[in-house]
CSV table of C-alpha atoms and ligand atoms in Angstrom, one decimal:
chain,number,residue,atom,x,y,z
A,206,MET,CA,-22.9,40.4,2.4
A,207,ASN,CA,-23.7,37.0,1.1
A,208,ASP,CA,-27.4,36.1,0.6
A,209,CYS,CA,-27.7,33.1,3.0
A,210,SER,CA,-31.5,33.4,3.3
A,211,GLN,CA,-32.3,31.3,0.2
A,212,PRO,CA,-33.3,27.7,1.0
A,213,PHE,CA,-30.6,25.1,0.0
A,214,ARG,CA,-31.5,23.0,-3.0
A,215,GLU,CA,-29.5,19.9,-3.8
A,216,THR,CA,-28.7,19.9,-7.6
A,217,LYS,CA,-25.1,18.8,-7.9
A,218,PRO,CA,-22.9,16.3,-6.0
A,219,PHE,CA,-21.4,17.7,-2.8
A,220,ARG,CA,-18.0,19.4,-3.1
A,221,GLY,CA,-17.0,17.9,0.3
A,222,SER,CA,-18.2,17.3,3.8
A,223,VAL,CA,-17.9,19.8,6.6
A,224,LEU,CA,-18.6,19.5,10.3
A,225,VAL,CA,-19.5,22.9,11.9
A,226,VAL,CA,-18.9,23.0,15.6
A,227,ASP,CA,-20.1,25.9,17.7
A,228,ASP,CA,-22.0,26.2,21.0
A,229,SER,CA,-24.0,29.0,19.5
A,230,ALA,CA,-27.0,27.6,17.5
A,231,VAL,CA,-27.2,31.0,15.7
A,232,VAL,CA,-23.6,30.9,14.5
A,233,ARG,CA,-23.9,27.2,13.6
A,234,THR,CA,-27.0,27.9,11.5
A,235,ILE,CA,-25.5,30.9,9.6
A,236,VAL,CA,-22.2,29.1,8.9
A,237,THR,CA,-24.1,25.9,7.9
A,238,ARG,CA,-26.4,27.8,5.5
A,239,CYS,CA,-23.5,29.5,3.7
A,240,LEU,CA,-21.5,26.3,3.3
A,241,GLN,CA,-24.5,24.4,2.1
A,242,LYS,CA,-25.2,27.2,-0.4
A,243,ALA,CA,-21.6,26.9,-1.6
A,244,GLY,CA,-22.3,23.2,-2.3
A,245,PHE,CA,-20.9,21.4,0.7
A,246,TYR,CA,-22.5,18.7,2.8
A,247,VAL,CA,-22.7,20.0,6.3
A,248,GLU,CA,-23.3,18.5,9.7
A,249,GLN,CA,-23.4,20.3,13.0
A,250,ALA,CA,-22.2,19.8,16.6
A,251,GLY,CA,-22.8,21.9,19.7
A,252,ASP,CA,-19.5,21.0,21.4
A,253,GLY,CA,-16.2,19.1,20.8
A,254,ALA,CA,-17.3,15.8,22.3
A,255,VAL,CA,-20.4,15.5,20.0
A,256,ALA,CA,-18.2,16.6,17.1
A,257,LEU,CA,-15.8,13.7,17.8
A,258,GLN,CA,-18.7,11.2,17.7
A,259,LEU,CA,-19.9,12.6,14.4
A,260,LEU,CA,-16.4,12.6,13.0
A,261,ALA,CA,-15.9,9.0,14.0
A,262,ALA,CA,-19.1,8.1,12.2
A,263,SER,CA,-18.7,10.1,9.0
A,264,GLY,CA,-15.1,11.2,8.6
A,265,HIS,CA,-15.6,14.8,7.4
A,266,ASP,CA,-13.2,16.4,5.1
A,267,VAL,CA,-13.1,19.7,7.0
A,268,ILE,CA,-14.1,20.8,10.5
A,269,VAL,CA,-14.9,24.4,11.2
A,270,THR,CA,-14.8,24.9,14.9
A,271,ASP,CA,-15.3,27.6,17.5
A,272,LEU,CA,-12.6,27.9,20.2
A,273,ALA,CA,-14.6,28.7,23.4
A,274,MET,CA,-17.0,25.9,24.1
A,275,PRO,CA,-18.1,24.0,27.2
A,276,GLU,CA,-16.8,20.5,27.7
A,277,LEU,CA,-14.3,20.0,25.0
A,278,ASP,CA,-13.0,23.3,23.5
A,279,GLY,CA,-11.7,24.0,20.0
A,280,LEU,CA,-8.0,23.5,20.7
A,281,ALA,CA,-8.7,20.2,22.5
A,282,LEU,CA,-11.0,19.1,19.6
A,283,LEU,CA,-8.2,20.1,17.1
A,284,ALA,CA,-5.6,18.0,19.0
A,285,SER,CA,-8.0,15.0,19.0
A,286,VAL,CA,-8.8,15.3,15.3
A,287,LYS,CA,-5.1,15.4,14.4
A,288,ARG,CA,-4.7,12.2,16.4
A,289,ILE,CA,-7.8,10.2,15.2
A,290,ALA,CA,-8.5,11.7,11.8
A,291,PRO,CA,-5.2,13.2,10.6
A,292,THR,CA,-6.5,13.6,7.0
A,293,SER,CA,-9.3,15.9,8.1
A,294,GLU,CA,-8.5,19.6,8.0
A,295,VAL,CA,-9.5,21.9,10.9
A,296,ILE,CA,-10.4,25.6,10.6
A,297,ILE,CA,-10.7,27.6,13.8
A,298,LEU,CA,-13.5,30.2,13.7
A,299,THR,CA,-13.4,32.4,16.7
A,300,GLY,CA,-15.0,35.5,18.1
A,301,THR,CA,-13.9,35.5,21.8
A,302,TYR,CA,-10.2,35.1,21.0
A,303,ALA,CA,-10.2,37.1,17.8
A,304,LYS,CA,-7.3,39.3,18.7
A,305,ASP,CA,-5.4,36.6,20.6
A,306,ILE,CA,-2.3,36.1,18.4
A,307,ALA,CA,-0.7,33.6,20.8
A,308,CYS,CA,-3.8,31.5,20.6
A,309,ALA,CA,-3.8,31.6,16.8
A,310,VAL,CA,-0.2,30.6,16.7
A,311,ARG,CA,-0.9,27.7,19.1
A,312,ALA,CA,-3.8,26.5,16.9
A,313,LEU,CA,-1.7,26.6,13.7
A,314,ARG,CA,1.2,24.8,15.5
A,315,LEU,CA,-1.3,22.1,16.6
A,316,GLY,CA,-2.1,21.6,12.9
A,317,ALA,CA,-5.0,23.9,12.2
A,318,HIS,CA,-5.4,24.7,8.5
A,319,ASP,CA,-6.6,28.3,9.1
A,320,TYR,CA,-7.6,30.6,11.9
A,321,ILE,CA,-10.3,33.1,11.1
A,322,THR,CA,-12.5,35.5,13.0
A,323,LYS,CA,-16.3,35.4,13.0
A,324,SER,CA,-17.9,38.1,11.0
A,325,LEU,CA,-21.6,38.5,10.5
A,326,GLU,CA,-20.8,40.7,7.5
A,327,ASN,CA,-18.7,38.5,5.3
A,328,HIS,CA,-19.2,34.8,5.1
A,329,GLU,CA,-17.2,34.5,1.9
A,330,GLU,CA,-14.0,34.1,4.0
A,331,ILE,CA,-15.3,30.9,5.6
A,332,VAL,CA,-16.3,29.5,2.2
A,333,LEU,CA,-12.8,30.4,0.8
A,334,ALA,CA,-11.1,28.9,3.8
A,335,VAL,CA,-13.0,25.6,3.4
A,336,GLU,CA,-12.3,25.5,-0.3
A,337,ARG,CA,-8.5,26.0,0.4
A,338,ALA,CA,-8.6,23.3,3.1
A,339,LEU,CA,-10.4,20.9,0.7
A,340,GLU,CA,-7.8,21.5,-2.0
A,341,LYS,CA,-5.0,21.0,0.5
A,342,LYS,CA,-6.6,17.7,1.6
A,343,ARG,CA,-7.1,16.6,-2.0
A,344,LEU,CA,-3.5,17.3,-2.9
A,345,ARG,CA,-2.3,15.5,0.2
A,346,ASP,CA,-4.6,12.5,-0.4
A,347,GLU,CA,-3.3,12.3,-4.0
A,348,ASN,CA,0.3,12.5,-2.9
A,349,GLN,CA,-0.3,9.7,-0.5
A,350,ARG,CA,-2.0,7.6,-3.2
A,351,LEU,CA,1.0,8.2,-5.6
A,352,LEU,CA,3.4,7.4,-2.8
A,353,ARG,CA,1.6,4.1,-2.2
A,354,GLU,CA,1.6,3.3,-5.9
A,355,LEU,CA,5.3,4.1,-6.2
A,356,GLN,CA,6.1,1.9,-3.2
A,357,LEU,CA,4.1,-0.9,-4.8
A,358,LEU,CA,5.8,-0.4,-8.2
A,359,SER,CA,9.3,-0.3,-6.6
A,360,ARG,CA,8.5,-3.8,-5.1
A,361,THR,CA,7.0,-5.3,-8.3
A,362,ASP,CA,8.6,-6.8,-11.3
A,363,ALA,CA,7.1,-5.1,-14.4
A,364,LEU,CA,7.4,-8.1,-16.7
A,365,THR,CA,5.8,-10.8,-14.6
A,366,GLY,CA,3.9,-8.8,-12.0
A,367,LEU,CA,5.6,-10.8,-9.2
A,368,PRO,CA,7.2,-9.1,-6.2
A,369,ASN,CA,10.8,-8.3,-7.1
A,370,ARG,CA,14.3,-8.8,-5.6
A,371,ARG,CA,13.9,-5.7,-3.4
A,372,SER,CA,10.7,-7.1,-2.1
A,373,LEU,CA,12.3,-10.5,-1.5
A,374,ASP,CA,15.2,-9.0,0.5
A,375,GLU,CA,12.8,-7.1,2.8
A,376,ASP,CA,10.3,-10.0,3.2
A,377,LEU,CA,13.0,-12.6,3.7
A,378,ALA,CA,14.6,-10.6,6.6
A,379,HIS,CA,11.1,-10.5,8.3
A,380,HIS,CA,10.5,-14.2,7.7
A,381,VAL,CA,13.9,-15.2,9.0
A,382,ALA,CA,13.5,-13.1,12.1
A,383,ARG,CA,9.9,-14.4,12.8
A,384,SER,CA,10.9,-18.1,12.2
A,385,ARG,CA,13.9,-17.8,14.5
A,386,ARG,CA,11.8,-16.1,17.2
A,387,HIS,CA,9.2,-18.8,17.1
A,388,GLY,CA,11.5,-21.7,16.4
A,389,GLN,CA,9.6,-22.4,13.1
A,390,ALA,CA,10.9,-23.9,9.9
A,391,LEU,CA,11.4,-21.7,6.8
A,392,GLY,CA,12.3,-23.0,3.4
A,393,ILE,CA,13.3,-21.3,0.1
A,394,VAL,CA,13.4,-22.6,-3.4
A,395,MET,CA,15.7,-20.9,-5.9
A,396,LEU,CA,14.7,-21.6,-9.5
A,397,ASP,CA,16.6,-21.0,-12.7
A,398,LEU,CA,15.2,-21.8,-16.2
A,399,ASP,CA,17.3,-24.2,-18.1
A,400,HIS,CA,19.1,-23.2,-21.3
A,401,PHE,CA,17.2,-19.9,-21.4
A,402,LYS,CA,19.8,-18.2,-23.5
A,403,ALA,CA,19.2,-20.8,-26.2
A,404,ILE,CA,15.4,-20.2,-25.9
A,405,ASN,CA,16.0,-16.4,-26.4
A,406,ASP,CA,18.3,-17.2,-29.3
A,407,THR,CA,15.6,-19.4,-31.0
A,408,HIS,CA,12.4,-17.4,-30.1
A,409,GLY,CA,13.7,-13.9,-29.7
A,410,HIS,CA,13.7,-11.8,-26.6
A,411,PRO,CA,9.9,-11.1,-26.7
A,412,GLY,CA,9.4,-14.9,-26.9
A,413,GLY,CA,11.7,-15.3,-23.9
A,414,ASP,CA,9.6,-12.7,-22.1
A,415,GLU,CA,6.4,-14.7,-22.8
A,416,ILE,CA,8.0,-17.8,-21.3
A,417,LEU,CA,9.1,-15.9,-18.2
A,418,ARG,CA,5.5,-14.7,-17.7
A,419,ALA,CA,4.1,-18.2,-18.3
A,420,PHE,CA,6.6,-19.7,-15.9
A,421,ALA,CA,5.6,-17.2,-13.2
A,422,GLY,CA,2.0,-18.5,-13.5
A,423,ILE,CA,3.0,-22.2,-13.6
A,424,ALA,CA,5.2,-21.9,-10.5
A,425,THR,CA,2.7,-19.8,-8.6
A,426,CYS,CA,0.0,-22.5,-9.2
A,427,ALA,CA,2.4,-25.1,-7.8
A,428,LEU,CA,2.8,-23.2,-4.5
A,429,ARG,CA,0.7,-23.6,-1.3
A,430,ALA,CA,-1.4,-20.8,0.1
A,431,GLY,CA,1.0,-18.5,2.1
A,432,ASP,CA,4.0,-19.3,-0.1
A,433,VAL,CA,5.2,-16.4,-2.3
A,434,LEU,CA,7.1,-16.5,-5.6
A,435,TYR,CA,9.5,-13.6,-6.4
A,436,ARG,CA,11.4,-12.8,-9.5
A,437,PHE,CA,15.0,-12.7,-8.4
A,438,GLY,CA,16.4,-11.4,-11.7
A,439,GLY,CA,16.7,-12.5,-15.3
A,440,GLU,CA,15.4,-16.1,-15.5
A,441,GLU,CA,15.8,-16.7,-11.8
A,442,PHE,CA,13.0,-16.9,-9.3
A,443,VAL,CA,12.8,-17.6,-5.6
A,444,ALA,CA,9.9,-19.1,-3.7
A,445,VAL,CA,9.7,-18.4,0.1
A,446,LEU,CA,7.9,-21.2,2.0
A,447,PRO,CA,7.0,-20.3,5.6
A,448,HIS,CA,6.9,-23.3,8.0
A,449,ALA,CA,8.5,-25.6,5.3
A,450,ASP,CA,11.3,-27.9,6.4
A,451,LEU,CA,13.8,-29.3,3.9
A,452,ALA,CA,11.6,-32.3,2.9
A,453,GLY,CA,8.5,-30.1,2.5
A,454,ALA,CA,10.4,-27.5,0.5
A,455,LEU,CA,11.8,-30.2,-1.8
A,456,THR,CA,8.3,-31.5,-2.4
A,457,VAL,CA,7.2,-28.0,-3.5
A,458,ALA,CA,10.4,-27.6,-5.6
A,459,ASN,CA,9.7,-30.9,-7.3
A,460,ARG,CA,6.1,-29.9,-8.0
A,461,ILE,CA,7.3,-26.7,-9.7
A,462,VAL,CA,10.0,-28.6,-11.7
A,463,ALA,CA,7.4,-31.3,-12.8
A,464,ALA,CA,4.7,-28.7,-13.6
A,465,THR,CA,7.1,-26.7,-15.7
A,466,SER,CA,8.3,-29.5,-17.9
A,467,ALA,CA,4.7,-30.8,-18.2
A,468,ASN,CA,3.3,-27.6,-19.6
A,469,LEU,CA,4.0,-26.7,-23.2
A,470,VAL,CA,4.3,-22.9,-23.3
A,471,PRO,CA,2.8,-21.1,-26.3
A,472,VAL,CA,5.3,-18.8,-27.9
A,473,GLY,CA,4.1,-17.2,-31.1
A,474,SER,CA,2.7,-20.0,-33.3
A,475,SER,CA,4.7,-22.8,-31.5
A,476,ARG,CA,4.4,-24.5,-28.1
A,477,ILE,CA,7.6,-25.3,-26.5
A,478,ARG,CA,8.8,-27.3,-23.5
A,479,VAL,CA,10.6,-25.4,-20.9
A,480,THR,CA,12.4,-26.9,-17.9
A,481,THR,CA,13.8,-25.5,-14.7
A,482,SER,CA,16.3,-26.5,-12.1
A,483,ALA,CA,15.8,-25.8,-8.4
A,484,GLY,CA,17.9,-25.5,-5.3
A,485,VAL,CA,16.3,-25.8,-1.9
A,486,ALA,CA,17.6,-24.5,1.5
A,487,CYS,CA,16.1,-24.3,4.9
A,488,LEU,CA,16.7,-22.0,7.8
A,489,ALA,CA,19.7,-22.9,9.9
A,490,GLY,CA,21.9,-20.6,12.0
A,491,ASP,CA,21.2,-16.9,11.5
A,492,GLY,CA,19.7,-17.4,8.1
A,493,SER,CA,22.1,-14.9,6.5
A,494,ASP,CA,23.3,-17.5,4.0
A,495,LEU,CA,19.9,-19.0,3.1
A,496,LEU,CA,20.0,-17.7,-0.5
A,497,ALA,CA,23.7,-18.6,-1.0
A,498,ARG,CA,22.9,-22.2,0.2
A,499,ALA,CA,19.9,-22.5,-2.1
A,500,ASP,CA,22.1,-21.1,-5.0
A,501,ALA,CA,24.7,-23.8,-4.3
A,502,ALA,CA,22.1,-26.5,-4.3
A,503,LEU,CA,20.8,-25.0,-7.6
A,504,TYR,CA,24.3,-25.3,-9.0
A,505,GLU,CA,24.2,-29.0,-8.0
A,506,ALA,CA,20.9,-29.5,-9.8
A,507,LYS,CA,22.3,-27.9,-13.0
A,508,LYS,CA,25.5,-30.0,-12.7
A,509,ALA,CA,23.4,-33.2,-12.3
A,510,GLY,CA,21.7,-32.6,-15.6
A,511,ARG,CA,19.0,-29.8,-15.0
A,512,ASN,CA,15.2,-30.3,-14.8
A,513,ARG,CA,15.5,-31.3,-11.2
A,514,ALA,CA,15.7,-30.1,-7.6
A,515,ARG,CA,18.5,-30.5,-5.1
A,516,GLY,CA,18.5,-29.8,-1.3
A,517,ALA,CA,21.3,-27.8,0.3
A,518,ARG,CA,21.8,-29.8,3.4
A,519,GLY,CA,22.2,-33.6,4.0
A,520,PRO,CA,22.2,-36.4,1.5
A,521,LEU,CA,18.5,-36.1,0.6
A,522,SER,CA,18.0,-34.9,-3.0
A,523,VAL,CA,15.0,-35.4,-5.1
A,524,ILE,CA,14.7,-35.2,-8.9
A,525,ALA,CA,11.7,-34.3,-11.0
A,526,GLY,CA,8.9,-36.9,-10.8
A,527,GLY,CA,9.4,-37.4,-7.1
A,528,ARG,CA,12.2,-40.0,-7.2
A,529,THR,CA,14.9,-39.6,-4.6
A,530,ALA,CA,18.5,-39.6,-5.8
B,885,LIG,P1,21.5,-22.6,-17.6
B,885,LIG,O1,20.6,-23.8,-18.0
B,885,LIG,O2,22.8,-23.0,-17.1
B,885,LIG,O3,20.8,-21.8,-16.5
B,885,LIG,O4,21.7,-21.7,-18.8
B,885,LIG,P2,21.0,-20.4,-19.3
B,885,LIG,O5,21.1,-20.2,-20.7
B,885,LIG,O6,19.6,-20.4,-18.8
B,885,LIG,O7,21.8,-19.4,-18.4
B,885,LIG,P3,22.5,-18.0,-18.8
B,885,LIG,O8,22.8,-17.3,-17.5
B,885,LIG,O9,23.7,-18.3,-19.7
B,885,LIG,O10,21.5,-17.2,-19.6
B,885,LIG,C1,20.4,-16.5,-19.1
B,885,LIG,C2,19.7,-15.8,-20.1
B,885,LIG,O11,18.5,-15.1,-19.6
B,885,LIG,C3,20.6,-14.7,-20.7
B,885,LIG,C4,19.7,-13.5,-20.7
B,885,LIG,O12,19.7,-12.8,-21.9
B,885,LIG,C5,18.3,-14.0,-20.5
B,885,LIG,N1,17.5,-13.0,-19.8
B,885,LIG,C6,17.7,-12.4,-18.6
B,885,LIG,N2,16.7,-11.6,-18.3
B,885,LIG,C7,15.8,-11.7,-19.3
B,885,LIG,C8,14.5,-11.1,-19.6
B,885,LIG,O13,14.0,-10.3,-18.9
B,885,LIG,N3,13.9,-11.5,-20.8
B,885,LIG,C9,14.4,-12.3,-21.6
B,885,LIG,N4,13.7,-12.7,-22.7
B,885,LIG,N5,15.6,-12.9,-21.4
B,885,LIG,C10,16.3,-12.6,-20.3
B,886,LIG,MG1,20.6,-17.8,-14.5
B,887,LIG,MG1,19.2,-20.4,-16.7
């Protein structure tokens, strides 16, 4: 039998937080003492309803609960915990239903981590069950963290840190749907650095990479709050401009074109002038050809001599410096 009679002394950080729920004050005290002695931070509740209040306030890692309790019983508490605090683990500790296999199966099906019987002889089993539950929670939390990291990485361009093409495809579909639903404008700017192959040839691929990073910064600074720049691929970028009509998007495109040619980008020991061309398109019809129309306008900008922006629809086109051509 464990020696639970020694007073608990806090010397190390807690191994985890546990909520002990039992309508018997004696059982609560015994279980609490053992878990405290094993290094856990423990709170107590006399029934399921109080337990839920404490859980909402503190978000315990593990809940050790009795089954038969007045008001809210153990199974009802378990169901509520799985709904409101799904990352908390629940261990059912029962005396009344100790031999009730059907009840144990039901608890496990509802998501209980473990189902153990009360014993005044051996408290080690409770400590072990809590340790296993904590380890399971730790692994699940870590998996979720890694999954979130992976999702973020899969949407991020490693070179520039901008959201990537995959991210653009997903976000643009949402923007188009939202703009169509609310009858709002949506503009995009497709950007392609001019003569980038020659820059690579002169300054090497690492030099080209530096320029791509610098351009990402310059173009981002030229955007308004709420606009987002994506790396489309290679030396091509796309800015998504919610609420922008063609004239507004052209203004932004021109700002990027002008800022790019105005900034000398440091590459190794030299500082070089880089220019970009831009094609602008705004939402029309179902929006499925938005990128294609911006790309066609970009082609027009290249054909017209580069270092300028062109709009996809209508006669209005604006070149760098704000002049209208
Ligand atoms: P234009 O003015 O018509 O756009 O000419 P350009 O030379 O920029 O266009 P082209 O498509 O011929 O060349 C694009 C170059 O971009 C070729 C490719 O090697 C380079 N490139 C693509 N991705 C990267 C990258 O991640 N880093 C570097 N340094 N270069 C890249
Ligand atoms: Mg290109
Ligand atoms: Mg290019």
